[in-house]
Structure formats: structure tokens, C-alpha cells
CSV table of C-alpha atoms (C1' of nucleotides) in Angstrom, one decimal:
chain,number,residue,atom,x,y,z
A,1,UNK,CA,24.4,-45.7,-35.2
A,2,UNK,CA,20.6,-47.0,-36.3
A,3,UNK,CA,20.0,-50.0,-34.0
A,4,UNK,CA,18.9,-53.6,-35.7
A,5,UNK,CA,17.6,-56.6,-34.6
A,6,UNK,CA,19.0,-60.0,-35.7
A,7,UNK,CA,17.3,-60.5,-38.7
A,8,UNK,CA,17.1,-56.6,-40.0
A,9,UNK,CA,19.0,-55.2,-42.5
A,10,UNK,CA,21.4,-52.1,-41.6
A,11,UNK,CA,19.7,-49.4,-43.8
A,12,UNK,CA,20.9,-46.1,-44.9
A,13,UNK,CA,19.0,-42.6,-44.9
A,14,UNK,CA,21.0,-40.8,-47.7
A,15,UNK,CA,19.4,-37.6,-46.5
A,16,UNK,CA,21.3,-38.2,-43.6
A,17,UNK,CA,24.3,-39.8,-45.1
A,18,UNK,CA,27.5,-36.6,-44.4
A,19,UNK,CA,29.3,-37.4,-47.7
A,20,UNK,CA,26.3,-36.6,-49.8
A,21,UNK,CA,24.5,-33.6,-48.0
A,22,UNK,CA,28.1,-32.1,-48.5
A,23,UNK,CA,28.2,-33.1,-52.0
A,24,UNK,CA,24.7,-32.1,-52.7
A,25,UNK,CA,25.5,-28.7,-51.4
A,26,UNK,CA,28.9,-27.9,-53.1
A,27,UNK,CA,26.9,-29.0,-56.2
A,28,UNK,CA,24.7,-26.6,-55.7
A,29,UNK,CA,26.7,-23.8,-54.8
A,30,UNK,CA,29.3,-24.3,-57.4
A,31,UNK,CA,26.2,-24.4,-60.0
A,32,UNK,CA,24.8,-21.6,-59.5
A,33,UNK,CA,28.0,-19.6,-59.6
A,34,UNK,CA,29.5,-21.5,-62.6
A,35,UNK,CA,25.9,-20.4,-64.3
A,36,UNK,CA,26.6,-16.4,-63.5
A,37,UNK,CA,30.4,-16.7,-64.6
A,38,UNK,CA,29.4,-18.1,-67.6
A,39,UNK,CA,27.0,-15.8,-68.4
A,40,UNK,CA,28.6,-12.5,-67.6
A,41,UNK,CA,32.0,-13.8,-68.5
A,42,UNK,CA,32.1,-16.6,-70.5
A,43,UNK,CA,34.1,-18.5,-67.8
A,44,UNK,CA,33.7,-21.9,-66.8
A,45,UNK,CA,34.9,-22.5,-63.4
A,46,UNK,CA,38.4,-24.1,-64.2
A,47,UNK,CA,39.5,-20.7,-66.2
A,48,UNK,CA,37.9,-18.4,-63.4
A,49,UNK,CA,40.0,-20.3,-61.0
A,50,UNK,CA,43.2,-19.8,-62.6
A,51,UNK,CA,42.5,-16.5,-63.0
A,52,UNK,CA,41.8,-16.0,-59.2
A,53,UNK,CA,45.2,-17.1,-58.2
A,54,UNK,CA,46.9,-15.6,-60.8
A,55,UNK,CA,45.6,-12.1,-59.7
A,56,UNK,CA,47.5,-13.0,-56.7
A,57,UNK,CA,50.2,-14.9,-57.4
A,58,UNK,CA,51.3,-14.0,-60.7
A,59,UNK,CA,53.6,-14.7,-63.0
A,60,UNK,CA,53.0,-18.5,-62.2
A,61,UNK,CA,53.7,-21.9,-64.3
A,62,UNK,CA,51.2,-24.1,-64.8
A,63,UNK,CA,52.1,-26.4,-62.0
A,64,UNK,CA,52.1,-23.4,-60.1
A,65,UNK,CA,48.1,-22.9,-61.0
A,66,UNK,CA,47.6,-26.5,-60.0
A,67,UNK,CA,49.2,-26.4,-56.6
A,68,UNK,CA,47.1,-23.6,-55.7
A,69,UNK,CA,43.6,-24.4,-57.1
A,70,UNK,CA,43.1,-28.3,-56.3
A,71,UNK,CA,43.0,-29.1,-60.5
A,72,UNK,CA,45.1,-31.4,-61.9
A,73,UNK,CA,47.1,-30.8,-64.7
A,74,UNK,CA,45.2,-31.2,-67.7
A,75,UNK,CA,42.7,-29.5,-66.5
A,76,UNK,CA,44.9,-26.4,-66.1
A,77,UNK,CA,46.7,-26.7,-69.3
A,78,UNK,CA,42.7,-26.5,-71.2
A,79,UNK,CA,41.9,-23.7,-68.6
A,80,UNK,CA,45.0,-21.6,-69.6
A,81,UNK,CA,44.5,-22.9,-73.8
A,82,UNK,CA,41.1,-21.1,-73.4
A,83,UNK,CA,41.8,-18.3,-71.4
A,84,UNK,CA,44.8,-17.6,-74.2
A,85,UNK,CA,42.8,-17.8,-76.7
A,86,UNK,CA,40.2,-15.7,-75.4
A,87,UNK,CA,42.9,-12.5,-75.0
A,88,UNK,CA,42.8,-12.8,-70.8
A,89,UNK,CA,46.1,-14.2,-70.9
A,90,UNK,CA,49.8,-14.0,-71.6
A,91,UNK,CA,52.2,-16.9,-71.7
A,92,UNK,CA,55.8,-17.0,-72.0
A,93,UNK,CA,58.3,-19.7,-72.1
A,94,UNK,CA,60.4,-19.3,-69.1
A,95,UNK,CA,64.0,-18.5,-70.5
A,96,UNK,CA,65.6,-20.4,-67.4
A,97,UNK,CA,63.7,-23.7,-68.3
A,98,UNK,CA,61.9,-23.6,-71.7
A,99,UNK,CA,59.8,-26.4,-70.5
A,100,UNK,CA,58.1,-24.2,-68.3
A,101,UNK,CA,55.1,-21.2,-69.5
A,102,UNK,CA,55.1,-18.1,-67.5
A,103,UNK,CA,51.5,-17.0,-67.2
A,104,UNK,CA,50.2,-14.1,-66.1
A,105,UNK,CA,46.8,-12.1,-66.9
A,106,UNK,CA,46.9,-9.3,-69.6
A,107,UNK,CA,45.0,-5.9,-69.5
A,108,UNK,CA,41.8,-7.7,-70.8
A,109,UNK,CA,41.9,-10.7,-68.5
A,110,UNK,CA,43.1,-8.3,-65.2
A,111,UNK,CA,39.7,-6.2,-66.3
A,112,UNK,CA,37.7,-9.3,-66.4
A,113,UNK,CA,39.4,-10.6,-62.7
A,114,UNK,CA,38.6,-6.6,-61.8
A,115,UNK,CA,34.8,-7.6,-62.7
A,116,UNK,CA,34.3,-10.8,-61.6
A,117,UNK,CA,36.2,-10.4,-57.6
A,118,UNK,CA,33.8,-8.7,-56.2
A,119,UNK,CA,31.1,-10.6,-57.4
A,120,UNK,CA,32.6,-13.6,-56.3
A,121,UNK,CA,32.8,-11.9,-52.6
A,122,UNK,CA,29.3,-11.4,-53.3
A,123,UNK,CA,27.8,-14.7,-53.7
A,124,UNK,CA,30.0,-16.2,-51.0
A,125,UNK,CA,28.7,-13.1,-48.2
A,126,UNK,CA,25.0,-13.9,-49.6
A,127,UNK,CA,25.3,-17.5,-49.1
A,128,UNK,CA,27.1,-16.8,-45.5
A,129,UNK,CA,24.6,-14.3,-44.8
A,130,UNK,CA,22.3,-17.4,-43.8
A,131,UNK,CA,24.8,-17.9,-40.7
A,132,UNK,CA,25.6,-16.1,-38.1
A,133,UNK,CA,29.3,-14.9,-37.4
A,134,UNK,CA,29.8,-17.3,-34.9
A,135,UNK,CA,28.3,-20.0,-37.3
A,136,UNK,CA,30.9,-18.8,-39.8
A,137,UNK,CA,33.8,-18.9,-38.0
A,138,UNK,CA,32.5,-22.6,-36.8
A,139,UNK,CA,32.0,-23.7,-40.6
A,140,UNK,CA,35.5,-22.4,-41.6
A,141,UNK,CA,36.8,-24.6,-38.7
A,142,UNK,CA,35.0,-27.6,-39.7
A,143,UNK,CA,35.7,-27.5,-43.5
A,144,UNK,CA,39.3,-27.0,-42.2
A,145,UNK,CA,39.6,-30.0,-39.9
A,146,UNK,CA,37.4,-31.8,-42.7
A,147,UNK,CA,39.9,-31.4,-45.5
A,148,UNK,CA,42.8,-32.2,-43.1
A,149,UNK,CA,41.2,-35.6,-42.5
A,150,UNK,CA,40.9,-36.4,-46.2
A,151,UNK,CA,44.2,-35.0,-46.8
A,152,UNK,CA,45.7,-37.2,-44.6
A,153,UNK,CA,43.8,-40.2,-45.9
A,154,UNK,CA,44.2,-39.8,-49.4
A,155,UNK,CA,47.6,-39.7,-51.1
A,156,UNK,CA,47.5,-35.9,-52.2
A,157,UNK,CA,47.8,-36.2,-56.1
A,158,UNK,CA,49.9,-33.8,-57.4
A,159,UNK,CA,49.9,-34.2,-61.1
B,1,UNK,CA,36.3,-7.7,-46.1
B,2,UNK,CA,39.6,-7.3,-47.7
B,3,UNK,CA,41.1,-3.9,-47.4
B,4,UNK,CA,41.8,-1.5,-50.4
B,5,UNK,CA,43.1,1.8,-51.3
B,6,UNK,CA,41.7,4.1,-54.1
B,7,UNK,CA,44.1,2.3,-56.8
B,8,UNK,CA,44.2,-0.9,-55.4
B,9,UNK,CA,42.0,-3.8,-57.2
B,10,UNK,CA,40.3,-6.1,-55.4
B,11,UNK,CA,41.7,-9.7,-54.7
B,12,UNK,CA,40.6,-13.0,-53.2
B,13,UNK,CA,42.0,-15.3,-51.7
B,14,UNK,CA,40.9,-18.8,-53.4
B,15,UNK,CA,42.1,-20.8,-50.3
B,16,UNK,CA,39.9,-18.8,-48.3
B,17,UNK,CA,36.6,-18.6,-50.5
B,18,UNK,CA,33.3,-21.0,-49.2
B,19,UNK,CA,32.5,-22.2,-52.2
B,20,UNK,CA,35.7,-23.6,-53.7
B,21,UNK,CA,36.6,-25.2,-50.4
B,22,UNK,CA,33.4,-26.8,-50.3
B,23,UNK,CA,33.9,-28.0,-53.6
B,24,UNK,CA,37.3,-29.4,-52.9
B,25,UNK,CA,36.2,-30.9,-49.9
B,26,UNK,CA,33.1,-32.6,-51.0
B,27,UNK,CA,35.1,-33.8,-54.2
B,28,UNK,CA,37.5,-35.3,-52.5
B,29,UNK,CA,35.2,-37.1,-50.1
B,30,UNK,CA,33.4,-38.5,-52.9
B,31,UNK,CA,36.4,-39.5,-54.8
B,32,UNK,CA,37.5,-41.5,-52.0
B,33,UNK,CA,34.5,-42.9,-51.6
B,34,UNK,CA,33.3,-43.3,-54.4
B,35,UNK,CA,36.9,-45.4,-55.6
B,36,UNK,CA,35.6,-47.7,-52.9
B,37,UNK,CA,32.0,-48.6,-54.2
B,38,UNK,CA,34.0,-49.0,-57.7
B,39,UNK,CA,36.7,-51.4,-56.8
B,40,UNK,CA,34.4,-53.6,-54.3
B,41,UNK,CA,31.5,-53.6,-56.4
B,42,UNK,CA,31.6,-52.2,-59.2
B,43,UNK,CA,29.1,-49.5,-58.8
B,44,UNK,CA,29.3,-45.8,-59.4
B,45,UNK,CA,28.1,-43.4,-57.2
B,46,UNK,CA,24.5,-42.8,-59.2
B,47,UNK,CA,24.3,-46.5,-58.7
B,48,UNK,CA,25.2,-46.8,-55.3
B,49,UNK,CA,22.8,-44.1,-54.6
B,50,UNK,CA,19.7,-45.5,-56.5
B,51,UNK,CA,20.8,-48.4,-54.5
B,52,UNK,CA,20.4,-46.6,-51.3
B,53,UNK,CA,16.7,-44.8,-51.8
B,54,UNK,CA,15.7,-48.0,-53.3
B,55,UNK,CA,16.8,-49.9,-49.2
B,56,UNK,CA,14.6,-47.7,-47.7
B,57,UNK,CA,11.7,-46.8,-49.9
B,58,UNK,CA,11.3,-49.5,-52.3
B,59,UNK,CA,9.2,-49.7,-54.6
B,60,UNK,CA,10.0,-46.5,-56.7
B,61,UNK,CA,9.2,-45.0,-59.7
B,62,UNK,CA,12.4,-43.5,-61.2
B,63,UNK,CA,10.9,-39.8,-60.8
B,64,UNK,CA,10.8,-41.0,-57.2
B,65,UNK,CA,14.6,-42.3,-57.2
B,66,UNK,CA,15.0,-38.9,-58.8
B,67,UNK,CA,13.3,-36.4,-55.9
B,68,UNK,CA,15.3,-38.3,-53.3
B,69,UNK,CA,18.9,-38.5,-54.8
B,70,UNK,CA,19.2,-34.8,-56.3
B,71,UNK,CA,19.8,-36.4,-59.3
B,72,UNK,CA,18.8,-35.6,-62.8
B,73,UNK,CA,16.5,-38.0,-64.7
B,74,UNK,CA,18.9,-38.9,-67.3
B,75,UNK,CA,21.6,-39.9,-64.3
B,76,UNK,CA,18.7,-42.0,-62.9
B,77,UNK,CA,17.8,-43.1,-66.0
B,78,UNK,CA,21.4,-44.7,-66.8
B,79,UNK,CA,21.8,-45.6,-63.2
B,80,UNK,CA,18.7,-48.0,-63.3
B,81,UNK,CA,19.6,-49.2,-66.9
B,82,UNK,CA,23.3,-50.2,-65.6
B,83,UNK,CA,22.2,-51.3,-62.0
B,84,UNK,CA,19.2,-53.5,-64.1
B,85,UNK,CA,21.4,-55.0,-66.3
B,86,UNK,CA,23.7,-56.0,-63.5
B,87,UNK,CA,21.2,-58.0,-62.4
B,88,UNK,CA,20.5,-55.8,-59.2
B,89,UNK,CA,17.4,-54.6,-59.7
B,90,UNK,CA,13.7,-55.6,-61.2
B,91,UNK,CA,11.8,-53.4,-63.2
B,92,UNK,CA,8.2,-53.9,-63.7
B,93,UNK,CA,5.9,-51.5,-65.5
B,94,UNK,CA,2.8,-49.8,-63.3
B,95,UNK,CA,-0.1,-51.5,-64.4
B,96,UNK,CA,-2.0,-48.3,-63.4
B,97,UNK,CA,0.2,-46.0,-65.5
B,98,UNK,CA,1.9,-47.8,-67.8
B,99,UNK,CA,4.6,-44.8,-68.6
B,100,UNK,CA,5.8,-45.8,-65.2
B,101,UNK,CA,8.7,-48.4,-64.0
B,102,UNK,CA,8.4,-49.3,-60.2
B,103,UNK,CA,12.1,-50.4,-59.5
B,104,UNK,CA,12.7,-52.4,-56.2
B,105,UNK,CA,16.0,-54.3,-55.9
B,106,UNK,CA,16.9,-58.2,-56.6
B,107,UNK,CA,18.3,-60.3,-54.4
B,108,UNK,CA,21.2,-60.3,-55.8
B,109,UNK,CA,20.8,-56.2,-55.2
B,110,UNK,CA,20.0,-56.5,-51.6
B,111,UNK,CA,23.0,-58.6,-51.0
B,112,UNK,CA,24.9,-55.8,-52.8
B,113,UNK,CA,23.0,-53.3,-50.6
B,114,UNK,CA,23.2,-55.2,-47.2
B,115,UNK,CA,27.6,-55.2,-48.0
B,116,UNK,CA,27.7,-51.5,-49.1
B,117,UNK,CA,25.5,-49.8,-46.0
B,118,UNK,CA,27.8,-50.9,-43.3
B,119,UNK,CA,31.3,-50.0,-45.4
B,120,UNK,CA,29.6,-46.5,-46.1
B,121,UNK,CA,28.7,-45.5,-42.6
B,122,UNK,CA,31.8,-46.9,-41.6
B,123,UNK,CA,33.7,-44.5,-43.8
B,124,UNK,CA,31.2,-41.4,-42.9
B,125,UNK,CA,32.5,-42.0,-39.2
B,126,UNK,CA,35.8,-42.3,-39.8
B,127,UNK,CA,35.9,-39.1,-41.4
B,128,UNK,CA,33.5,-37.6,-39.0
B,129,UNK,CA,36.2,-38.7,-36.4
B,130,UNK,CA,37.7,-35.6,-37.3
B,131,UNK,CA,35.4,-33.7,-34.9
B,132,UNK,CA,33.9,-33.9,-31.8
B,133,UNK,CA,30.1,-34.6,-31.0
B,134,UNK,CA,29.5,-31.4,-30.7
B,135,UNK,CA,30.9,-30.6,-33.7
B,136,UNK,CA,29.5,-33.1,-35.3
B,137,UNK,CA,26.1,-31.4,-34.4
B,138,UNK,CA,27.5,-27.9,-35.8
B,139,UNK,CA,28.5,-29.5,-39.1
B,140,UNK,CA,24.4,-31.1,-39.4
B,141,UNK,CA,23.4,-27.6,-38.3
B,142,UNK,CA,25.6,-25.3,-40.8
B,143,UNK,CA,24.6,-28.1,-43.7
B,144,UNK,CA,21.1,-27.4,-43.2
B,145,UNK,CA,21.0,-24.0,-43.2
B,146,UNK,CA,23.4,-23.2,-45.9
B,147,UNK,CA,21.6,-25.9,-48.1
B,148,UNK,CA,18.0,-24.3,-47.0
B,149,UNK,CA,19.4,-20.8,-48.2
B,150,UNK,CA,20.7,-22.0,-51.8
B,151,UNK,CA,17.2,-24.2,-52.2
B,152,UNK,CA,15.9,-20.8,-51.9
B,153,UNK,CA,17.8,-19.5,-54.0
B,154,UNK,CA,17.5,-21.8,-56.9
B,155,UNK,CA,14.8,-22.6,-58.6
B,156,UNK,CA,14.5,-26.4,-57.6
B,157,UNK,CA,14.8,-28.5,-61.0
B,158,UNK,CA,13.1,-31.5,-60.5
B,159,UNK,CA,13.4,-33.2,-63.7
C,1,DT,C1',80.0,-36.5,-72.7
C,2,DT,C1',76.0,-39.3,-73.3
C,3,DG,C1',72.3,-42.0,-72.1
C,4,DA,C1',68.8,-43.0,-68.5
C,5,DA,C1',65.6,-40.9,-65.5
C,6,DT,C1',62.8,-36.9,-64.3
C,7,DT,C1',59.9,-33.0,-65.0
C,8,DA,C1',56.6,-29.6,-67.5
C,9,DG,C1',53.0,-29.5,-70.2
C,10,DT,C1',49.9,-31.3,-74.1
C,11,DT,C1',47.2,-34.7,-76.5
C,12,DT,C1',44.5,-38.9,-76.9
C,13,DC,C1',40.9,-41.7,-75.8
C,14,DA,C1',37.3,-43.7,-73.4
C,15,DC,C1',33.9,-42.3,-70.3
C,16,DT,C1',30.5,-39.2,-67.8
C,17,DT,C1',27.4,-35.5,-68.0
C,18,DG,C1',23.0,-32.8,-68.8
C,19,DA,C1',20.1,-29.9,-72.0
C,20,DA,C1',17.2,-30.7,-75.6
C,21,DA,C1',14.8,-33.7,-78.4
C,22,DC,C1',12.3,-37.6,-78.5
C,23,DT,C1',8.7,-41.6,-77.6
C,24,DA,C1',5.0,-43.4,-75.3
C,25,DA,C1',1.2,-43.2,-72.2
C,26,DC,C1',-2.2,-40.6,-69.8
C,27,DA,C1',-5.5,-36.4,-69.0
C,28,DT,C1',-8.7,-33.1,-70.5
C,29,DG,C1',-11.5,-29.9,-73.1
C,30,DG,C1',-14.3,-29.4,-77.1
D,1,DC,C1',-14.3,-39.7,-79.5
D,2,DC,C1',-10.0,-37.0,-80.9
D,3,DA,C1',-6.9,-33.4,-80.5
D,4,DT,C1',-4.1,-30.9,-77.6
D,5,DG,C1',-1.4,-30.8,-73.6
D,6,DT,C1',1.2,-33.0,-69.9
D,7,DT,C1',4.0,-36.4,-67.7
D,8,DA,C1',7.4,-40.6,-67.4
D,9,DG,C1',11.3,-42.1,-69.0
D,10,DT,C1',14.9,-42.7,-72.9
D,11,DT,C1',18.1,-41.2,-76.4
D,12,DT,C1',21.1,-37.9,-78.7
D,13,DC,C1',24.6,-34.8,-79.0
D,14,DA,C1',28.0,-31.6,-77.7
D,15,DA,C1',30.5,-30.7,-74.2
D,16,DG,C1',33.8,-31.7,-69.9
D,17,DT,C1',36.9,-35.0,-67.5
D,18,DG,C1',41.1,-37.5,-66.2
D,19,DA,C1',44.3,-41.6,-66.7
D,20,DA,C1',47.6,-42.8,-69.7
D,21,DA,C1',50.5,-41.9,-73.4
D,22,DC,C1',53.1,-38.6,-75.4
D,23,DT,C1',56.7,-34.6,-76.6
D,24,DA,C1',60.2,-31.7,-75.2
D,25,DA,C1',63.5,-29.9,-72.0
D,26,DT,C1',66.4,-30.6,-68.0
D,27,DT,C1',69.1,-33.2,-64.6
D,28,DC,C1',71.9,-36.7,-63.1
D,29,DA,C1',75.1,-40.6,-63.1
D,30,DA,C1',78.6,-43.2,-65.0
DNA sequence: TTGAATTAGTTTCACTTGAAACTAACATGG
DNA sequence: CCATGTTAGTTTCAAGTGAAACTAATTCAA
């Protein structure tokens, strides 16, 4: 990309560089809406994740959180401790296979996910309000074709 | 943007939602990338990108190293201390303000730095090989805007 | 059967992180 | 001057993190 003469050094305009304006600006957006969950809710962004797929996808095992939220394992399993103990969530050993927990949200926890959606949908339309709808539809396509690439680069981890 | 009835509560579709893709995206370019810098030389990514401010605008002060990394103080604080102690990079107190370090790199650190710039652009195109030029240019675009409306947003910490 | 391999989930441990407290040096008003 | 405030950078401490080790339950092969 930058041109160089014989004796220069290739240099490197992080400003520029892809893999960091994109991790600058997940940081970013991620922080800010970690910050609201846990001061509304109490929720770090791990046990507001489970809960999101749980109010779809419920009852789920564990491995079942981690296949849909991109967290590995131990992550979950502390996620789903916390969310226990906080009252949000029920968990029952699977009679078929008694290594496997059955988790899904209790009255408390589907109040909390009743709260906390629409806010969520909030953020996400005021951060996309700075695009246009033909800009969204591009960035959905890009992150999409982005992800595939990595996917297909990296061995997927399923822990 | 989701549909619902009078009963119905509201869901969302984690797969779908801007913010955790970005996160998972962004996260899993800088795993991958950032496995690289650790296995060829031994730098994290605080390191390598002290490393990279340091190729360009050298000398720094570490509040400098801080307002163009997004980093913290403390990161850039440990960053310096490891990357100093590796032997790839000279501090030397400001004679004019002696509360300040002016950081430039060794030799040993430009070596480091003239190995590392290449393998990271090389690894920004090849997953920028995912698009096409023009979406290439979409992808700078959408960045910039979405990152210009969270800076707004936020209250810029600069440590 | 039963013993080895596999799978679900938890715990441990070494490490990273950042807010807050801290130290040291400079600036400024009285 | 000197005391008060501010700034540069470091250290502390209480979390969060994930690889690896672990426990317990299931499956599979001989």
C-alpha cells in the first residue's frame, strides 16, 4: 500500500490500520452499553447475553448458551452461577442426561429480559441512526462477509 | 422493528444485533492477530501498538502514546515498562518537565518494528480480501461515521 | 459387563484489566 | 517564597478472563 524507497522503513498509521479502528469501535460500543446494563440491571455483558438467547431459545443447556452467543464455556457456566444466584434463573438437571442443566429464565429474570430488550433495540437504532438505510444494510453485509472470512481462517473453538 | 401483539414480549435476535456482532467480529480479528505478534515476538497487543505510534511519531511522551492508541494510561504505562525491559525501547526523562518520559524505540525495537509492519498489513489485506474495493471504501466510510457518533456520545476519557 | 474414551459443566490458577489511590514535578495565586 | 492545585506517570486492588485440570455422567468397544 504506502510506497518506500530502498532505504525507508515500511511504517504503519494505526489510525488507519482495519483491525484496530474495528476494535476501537466495538470497544467503544460494547462500553457504553455494558455501563447502562450495569447500572440499571446489575448485568455484565456475559449474563445479559445469556439471557438474550435464552428469551428466545429457551430451555437451553449450557453448551447451548455457548453456541449461540460466541462465549466459551467458562464464561457461560459464571454467567449462568450469577444469574442463579441473582433469582433470574432456573436450572434443572436434565433427567435424560444428568450431566446436562436445563436453563431457562424465571418470572424475575423474564421481567428483567422484558426491561432490558427494548433498550437494547434502543442503543443499537441510536447508534445506526448515524447511517443511512442504505448504509445499514451495507454494514450488515460487510460485518457478515467479515466474520465469514475469520470464520474460515480460524479454527472455530467450540469449547 | 420486530413485530408484536398486545401480549407478546419483545425479543431480539442476538445474531442480528450491531453491537455484539461487532464485538465478535473485532474479537476475533484481534485474537488472531494478536496470537501472531505473541508467538513471533512475543509482544501483546498494547505492546505491539505502543510499538506502532512510537514508528511514526517518535519521540513520545506516554500521554502521547496514550491519545493515539485509545489506550488507558495504566495499559500504556505497563506496555512501556514491558516493551522497556525487553530491551525495545529507551526512556529518557524531559529535561524541560522532568514528570515526563519521552520514549522512542531501540534498535533492537526498530528491528522488532521493521518485521511486525509488513506481517500486520499483510494480515489486514488478507482479511480485507473478503471485499471488493469498493467495499473496502464502504467499510472506511461506515467506521468513521459510526465511530464519530459514539465519540459523541461518550464523554472522551483521556487519561 | 467393564474399562477406556468422550462429553457437560465447574474449578483452579496465572494473567490482564482499569478505577482509584498514590508519588513526584510543575504552575499559580496570595 | 509557600501552599494549593494540576498534571505525568506508577502502583494497588478487586475484579474478569481463559487454558488446563478436574468431576461426573454417558457412550462405546471388546
Amino acid at each position: 500500500m504506502a510506497e518506500k524507497g530502498p532505504e525507508e522503513v515500511a511504517s504503519l498509521a494505526l489510525e488507519r490500520f482495519v483491525p484496530y479502528r474495528l476494535s476501537v469501535l466495538a470497544n467503544t460500543v460494547s462500553r457504553s452499553i455494558a455501563d447502562e446494563y450495569a447500572q440499571r440491571f446489575g448485568l455484565t455483558v456475559p449474563e445479559w447475553r445469556t439471557l438474550a438467547v435464552l428469551g428466545r431459545f429457551a430451555p437451553l443447556t449450557a453448551s447451548g448458551v455457548c453456541a449461540r452467543t460466541a462465549m466459551d464455556k467458562v464464561r457461560v457456566s459464571r454467567a449462568v452461577a450469577r444469574l442463579t444466584s441473582a433469582g433470574l434463573l432456573r436450572r434443572r438437571t436434565d433427567a435424560e442426561d444428568r450431566r446436562r442443566v436445563m436453563l431457562e429464565m424465571s418470572g424475575a429474570g423474564r421481567e428483567v429480559y422484558r426491561q432490558i430488550v427494548p433498550l437494547a433495540l434502543a442503543r443499537e437504532a441510536e447508534l445506526l441512526a448515524a447511517l443511512s438505510a442504505t448504509e445499514v444494510k451495507q454494514l450488515d453485509c460487510l460485518i457478515e462477509k467479515l466474520q465469514a472470512r475469520v470464520d474460515s481462517r480460524t479454527r472455530v473453538r467450540t469449547g
